[in-house]
Amino acid sequence: MISKGAAARCAAGVLGGLLLVGVGSAAFAEYPDAEGSSGVDVKVDIASVENGALSLTVENTETTLTETGSTAQYRQFTGALPDVTVTDTRDEVPAGVYWYVTGQAGSFVGENGQPDISAEHLGWSPALVTTGNGEVAAGDVVGTTLDVTPNNVGLTGEELLALSLDSAESAAASGQWTANADLVLKTPVDVAPGSYTSLLTLSLFEDQL
């Protein structure tokens, strides 16, 4: 889990909807916004920076998990996080500056009042879409609470999606870097059927060594 410390949030609050449809459920639920109407509010706070800016964009604001690979011990639903792109258009960056992107999910809430599925049941496997010159690295795999593996905490806290490695060079280099992740939700076999929705928040931070 990433500790923010003194990190300054440069672009944050991008919300994605995750839809889970269990076997035998009627239909996909529409993702509601904060006022309860259909749709998704996409919010990005971008710091004012001279000579360019550091920003984050997400390809889509919704993705769907479908059942695959279930066993007698658990039910499994998989999908993909939409591409997440960090763009740096700045000409100058102080030495020792670096950026990183984190993700944190909320509980899956049932459309028809089913018991919530906590975010510890949702894990991911980050990957880079654009690798550049090796100046950016993907975050570690985060397992679910039903996995018998290290880091099986789920996305309950802010987990690393991507990190700029060389603070002196990569943060100062103008360009774009894209990452995504395979998503997996594992639930007990007796999970209540129906449509569920979770909010997955992606945040871009900048810090200095």
PDB file of C-alpha atoms in Angstrom, residues 50-182:
ATOM      1  CA  GLU A  50       4.298  27.345 -15.592  1.00  0.00           C
ATOM      2  CA  ASN A  51       5.721  26.007 -18.851  1.00  0.00           C
ATOM      3  CA  GLY A  52       3.317  23.072 -19.069  1.00  0.00           C
ATOM      4  CA  ALA A  53       1.472  20.730 -16.725  1.00  0.00           C
ATOM      5  CA  LEU A  54       1.350  17.204 -15.326  1.00  0.00           C
ATOM      6  CA  SER A  55      -2.058  15.589 -15.856  1.00  0.00           C
ATOM      7  CA  LEU A  56      -3.948  12.298 -15.808  1.00  0.00           C
ATOM      8  CA  THR A  57      -6.648  11.008 -18.169  1.00  0.00           C
ATOM      9  CA  VAL A  58      -8.653   7.762 -18.248  1.00  0.00           C
ATOM     10  CA  GLU A  59      -9.816   6.235 -21.532  1.00  0.00           C
ATOM     11  CA  ASN A  60     -13.257   5.209 -20.236  1.00  0.00           C
ATOM     12  CA  THR A  61     -15.165   5.808 -17.008  1.00  0.00           C
ATOM     13  CA  GLU A  62     -16.833   2.427 -16.839  1.00  0.00           C
ATOM     14  CA  THR A  63     -15.831  -1.219 -17.164  1.00  0.00           C
ATOM     15  CA  THR A  64     -17.666  -4.511 -16.599  1.00  0.00           C
ATOM     16  CA  LEU A  65     -16.534  -7.669 -14.840  1.00  0.00           C
ATOM     17  CA  THR A  66     -17.853 -11.011 -16.090  1.00  0.00           C
ATOM     18  CA  GLU A  67     -17.764 -14.435 -14.456  1.00  0.00           C
ATOM     19  CA  THR A  68     -14.936 -16.720 -15.530  1.00  0.00           C
ATOM     20  CA  GLY A  69     -12.773 -19.282 -13.734  1.00  0.00           C
ATOM     21  CA  SER A  70     -15.089 -19.836 -10.757  1.00  0.00           C
ATOM     22  CA  THR A  71     -14.387 -22.854  -8.561  1.00  0.00           C
ATOM     23  CA  ALA A  72     -16.091 -24.786  -5.782  1.00  0.00           C
ATOM     24  CA  GLN A  73     -14.346 -22.484  -3.280  1.00  0.00           C
ATOM     25  CA  TYR A  74     -15.162 -19.059  -4.781  1.00  0.00           C
ATOM     26  CA  ARG A  75     -16.790 -17.232  -7.673  1.00  0.00           C
ATOM     27  CA  GLN A  76     -14.493 -15.205  -9.904  1.00  0.00           C
ATOM     28  CA  PHE A  77     -15.218 -12.191 -12.124  1.00  0.00           C
ATOM     29  CA  THR A  78     -12.604 -10.592 -14.373  1.00  0.00           C
ATOM     30  CA  GLY A  79     -12.216  -7.514 -16.549  1.00  0.00           C
ATOM     31  CA  ALA A  80      -9.777  -4.750 -17.435  1.00  0.00           C
ATOM     32  CA  LEU A  81      -9.070  -1.273 -16.141  1.00  0.00           C
ATOM     33  CA  PRO A  82      -9.325   1.269 -18.998  1.00  0.00           C
ATOM     34  CA  ASP A  83      -6.035   2.806 -20.121  1.00  0.00           C
ATOM     35  CA  VAL A  84      -4.718   5.423 -17.690  1.00  0.00           C
ATOM     36  CA  THR A  85      -2.388   8.019 -19.230  1.00  0.00           C
ATOM     37  CA  VAL A  86      -0.060  10.486 -17.529  1.00  0.00           C
ATOM     38  CA  THR A  87       0.979  13.454 -19.685  1.00  0.00           C
ATOM     39  CA  ASP A  88       3.854  15.762 -18.794  1.00  0.00           C
ATOM     40  CA  THR A  89       4.233  18.892 -20.925  1.00  0.00           C
ATOM     41  CA  ARG A  90       6.531  20.793 -18.574  1.00  0.00           C
ATOM     42  CA  ASP A  91       9.849  22.195 -19.782  1.00  0.00           C
ATOM     43  CA  GLU A  92      11.498  22.280 -16.366  1.00  0.00           C
ATOM     44  CA  VAL A  93      11.077  20.168 -13.233  1.00  0.00           C
ATOM     45  CA  PRO A  94      13.121  20.528 -10.005  1.00  0.00           C
ATOM     46  CA  ALA A  95      15.658  17.800  -9.279  1.00  0.00           C
ATOM     47  CA  GLY A  96      14.348  14.926  -7.197  1.00  0.00           C
ATOM     48  CA  VAL A  97      10.729  15.230  -8.360  1.00  0.00           C
ATOM     49  CA  TYR A  98       8.790  12.120  -9.317  1.00  0.00           C
ATOM     50  CA  TRP A  99       5.150  11.141  -9.894  1.00  0.00           C
ATOM     51  CA  TYR A 100       3.006   8.072  -9.274  1.00  0.00           C
ATOM     52  CA  VAL A 101      -0.563   6.894  -9.905  1.00  0.00           C
ATOM     53  CA  THR A 102      -2.637   5.011  -7.331  1.00  0.00           C
ATOM     54  CA  GLY A 103      -5.994   3.274  -7.352  1.00  0.00           C
ATOM     55  CA  GLN A 104      -8.477   2.677  -4.546  1.00  0.00           C
ATOM     56  CA  ALA A 105     -11.898   0.992  -4.785  1.00  0.00           C
ATOM     57  CA  GLY A 106     -15.044   1.269  -2.734  1.00  0.00           C
ATOM     58  CA  SER A 107     -17.341  -1.586  -1.817  1.00  0.00           C
ATOM     59  CA  PHE A 108     -19.531  -3.176  -4.482  1.00  0.00           C
ATOM     60  CA  VAL A 109     -23.082  -2.046  -3.710  1.00  0.00           C
ATOM     61  CA  GLY A 110     -26.004  -4.190  -4.821  1.00  0.00           C
ATOM     62  CA  GLU A 111     -28.650  -2.632  -7.064  1.00  0.00           C
ATOM     63  CA  ASN A 112     -31.451  -4.397  -5.211  1.00  0.00           C
ATOM     64  CA  GLY A 113     -30.159  -4.081  -1.662  1.00  0.00           C
ATOM     65  CA  GLN A 114     -27.908  -7.153  -1.643  1.00  0.00           C
ATOM     66  CA  PRO A 115     -25.177  -7.136   1.027  1.00  0.00           C
ATOM     67  CA  ASP A 116     -22.126  -5.123  -0.062  1.00  0.00           C
ATOM     68  CA  ILE A 117     -19.010  -6.879  -1.359  1.00  0.00           C
ATOM     69  CA  SER A 118     -15.994  -5.195   0.249  1.00  0.00           C
ATOM     70  CA  ALA A 119     -13.114  -3.870  -1.872  1.00  0.00           C
ATOM     71  CA  GLU A 120     -10.753  -6.409  -0.305  1.00  0.00           C
ATOM     72  CA  HIS A 121     -12.331  -8.896  -2.735  1.00  0.00           C
ATOM     73  CA  LEU A 122     -11.083  -6.859  -5.737  1.00  0.00           C
ATOM     74  CA  GLY A 123      -7.475  -7.201  -6.910  1.00  0.00           C
ATOM     75  CA  TRP A 124      -5.466  -6.098  -9.938  1.00  0.00           C
ATOM     76  CA  SER A 125      -2.358  -6.832 -12.012  1.00  0.00           C
ATOM     77  CA  PRO A 126      -0.930  -3.526 -13.356  1.00  0.00           C
ATOM     78  CA  ALA A 127       0.904  -3.398 -16.689  1.00  0.00           C
ATOM     79  CA  LEU A 128       2.511  -0.718 -18.848  1.00  0.00           C
ATOM     80  CA  VAL A 129       1.041  -0.053 -22.286  1.00  0.00           C
ATOM     81  CA  THR A 130       3.854   2.314 -23.261  1.00  0.00           C
ATOM     82  CA  THR A 131       7.227   1.437 -21.738  1.00  0.00           C
ATOM     83  CA  GLY A 132       9.332   4.333 -23.044  1.00  0.00           C
ATOM     84  CA  ASN A 133      12.982   4.017 -22.035  1.00  0.00           C
ATOM     85  CA  GLY A 134      12.312   2.221 -18.778  1.00  0.00           C
ATOM     86  CA  GLU A 135      11.746   5.434 -16.846  1.00  0.00           C
ATOM     87  CA  VAL A 136       8.329   4.263 -15.622  1.00  0.00           C
ATOM     88  CA  ALA A 137       7.419   1.004 -13.851  1.00  0.00           C
ATOM     89  CA  ALA A 138       4.106  -0.740 -13.207  1.00  0.00           C
ATOM     90  CA  GLY A 139       2.905  -1.376  -9.669  1.00  0.00           C
ATOM     91  CA  ASP A 140       2.869  -4.776  -7.978  1.00  0.00           C
ATOM     92  CA  VAL A 141       0.086  -7.322  -8.243  1.00  0.00           C
ATOM     93  CA  VAL A 142      -2.527  -6.895  -5.499  1.00  0.00           C
ATOM     94  CA  GLY A 143      -4.415 -10.072  -4.622  1.00  0.00           C
ATOM     95  CA  THR A 144      -7.872 -10.467  -3.129  1.00  0.00           C
ATOM     96  CA  THR A 145      -8.657 -11.493   0.424  1.00  0.00           C
ATOM     97  CA  LEU A 146      -9.517 -14.975  -0.895  1.00  0.00           C
ATOM     98  CA  ASP A 147      -6.044 -15.439  -2.403  1.00  0.00           C
ATOM     99  CA  VAL A 148      -3.321 -17.205  -0.425  1.00  0.00           C
ATOM    100  CA  THR A 149      -0.580 -14.921  -1.741  1.00  0.00           C
ATOM    101  CA  PRO A 150       1.470 -11.961  -0.536  1.00  0.00           C
ATOM    102  CA  ASN A 151      -0.257  -8.586  -0.697  1.00  0.00           C
ATOM    103  CA  ASN A 152      -3.751 -10.125  -0.668  1.00  0.00           C
ATOM    104  CA  VAL A 153      -5.329  -6.950   0.735  1.00  0.00           C
ATOM    105  CA  GLY A 154      -7.483  -5.967  -2.237  1.00  0.00           C
ATOM    106  CA  LEU A 155      -7.915  -2.378  -3.380  1.00  0.00           C
ATOM    107  CA  THR A 156      -9.112  -1.125   0.009  1.00  0.00           C
ATOM    108  CA  GLY A 157      -6.275   1.401   0.224  1.00  0.00           C
ATOM    109  CA  GLU A 158      -4.327   3.367  -2.368  1.00  0.00           C
ATOM    110  CA  GLU A 159      -2.339   0.829  -4.389  1.00  0.00           C
ATOM    111  CA  LEU A 160       0.347   1.670  -6.938  1.00  0.00           C
ATOM    112  CA  LEU A 161      -0.573   1.493 -10.634  1.00  0.00           C
ATOM    113  CA  ALA A 162       2.531   3.175 -12.093  1.00  0.00           C
ATOM    114  CA  LEU A 163       5.602   5.067 -10.859  1.00  0.00           C
ATOM    115  CA  SER A 164       8.206   7.288 -12.523  1.00  0.00           C
ATOM    116  CA  LEU A 165      11.546   5.745 -11.600  1.00  0.00           C
ATOM    117  CA  ASP A 166      14.185   8.356 -12.397  1.00  0.00           C
ATOM    118  CA  SER A 167      13.137  11.556 -10.702  1.00  0.00           C
ATOM    119  CA  ALA A 168      15.826  13.632 -12.368  1.00  0.00           C
ATOM    120  CA  GLU A 169      15.084  12.439 -15.909  1.00  0.00           C
ATOM    121  CA  SER A 170      11.633  10.897 -16.327  1.00  0.00           C
ATOM    122  CA  ALA A 171       9.687  13.584 -14.486  1.00  0.00           C
ATOM    123  CA  ALA A 172      11.471  16.252 -16.481  1.00  0.00           C
ATOM    124  CA  ALA A 173      10.979  14.500 -19.815  1.00  0.00           C
ATOM    125  CA  SER A 174       7.931  15.706 -21.685  1.00  0.00           C
ATOM    126  CA  GLY A 175       5.810  12.857 -22.956  1.00  0.00           C
ATOM    127  CA  GLN A 176       3.004  10.401 -22.247  1.00  0.00           C
ATOM    128  CA  TRP A 177       2.973   7.121 -20.338  1.00  0.00           C
ATOM    129  CA  THR A 178       0.021   4.730 -20.300  1.00  0.00           C
ATOM    130  CA  ALA A 179      -0.791   1.867 -17.936  1.00  0.00           C
ATOM    131  CA  ASN A 180      -3.773  -0.387 -17.286  1.00  0.00           C
ATOM    132  CA  ALA A 181      -4.522  -3.459 -15.167  1.00  0.00           C
ATOM    133  CA  ASP A 182      -6.312  -6.786 -15.232  1.00  0.00           C
TER     134      ASP A 182
END
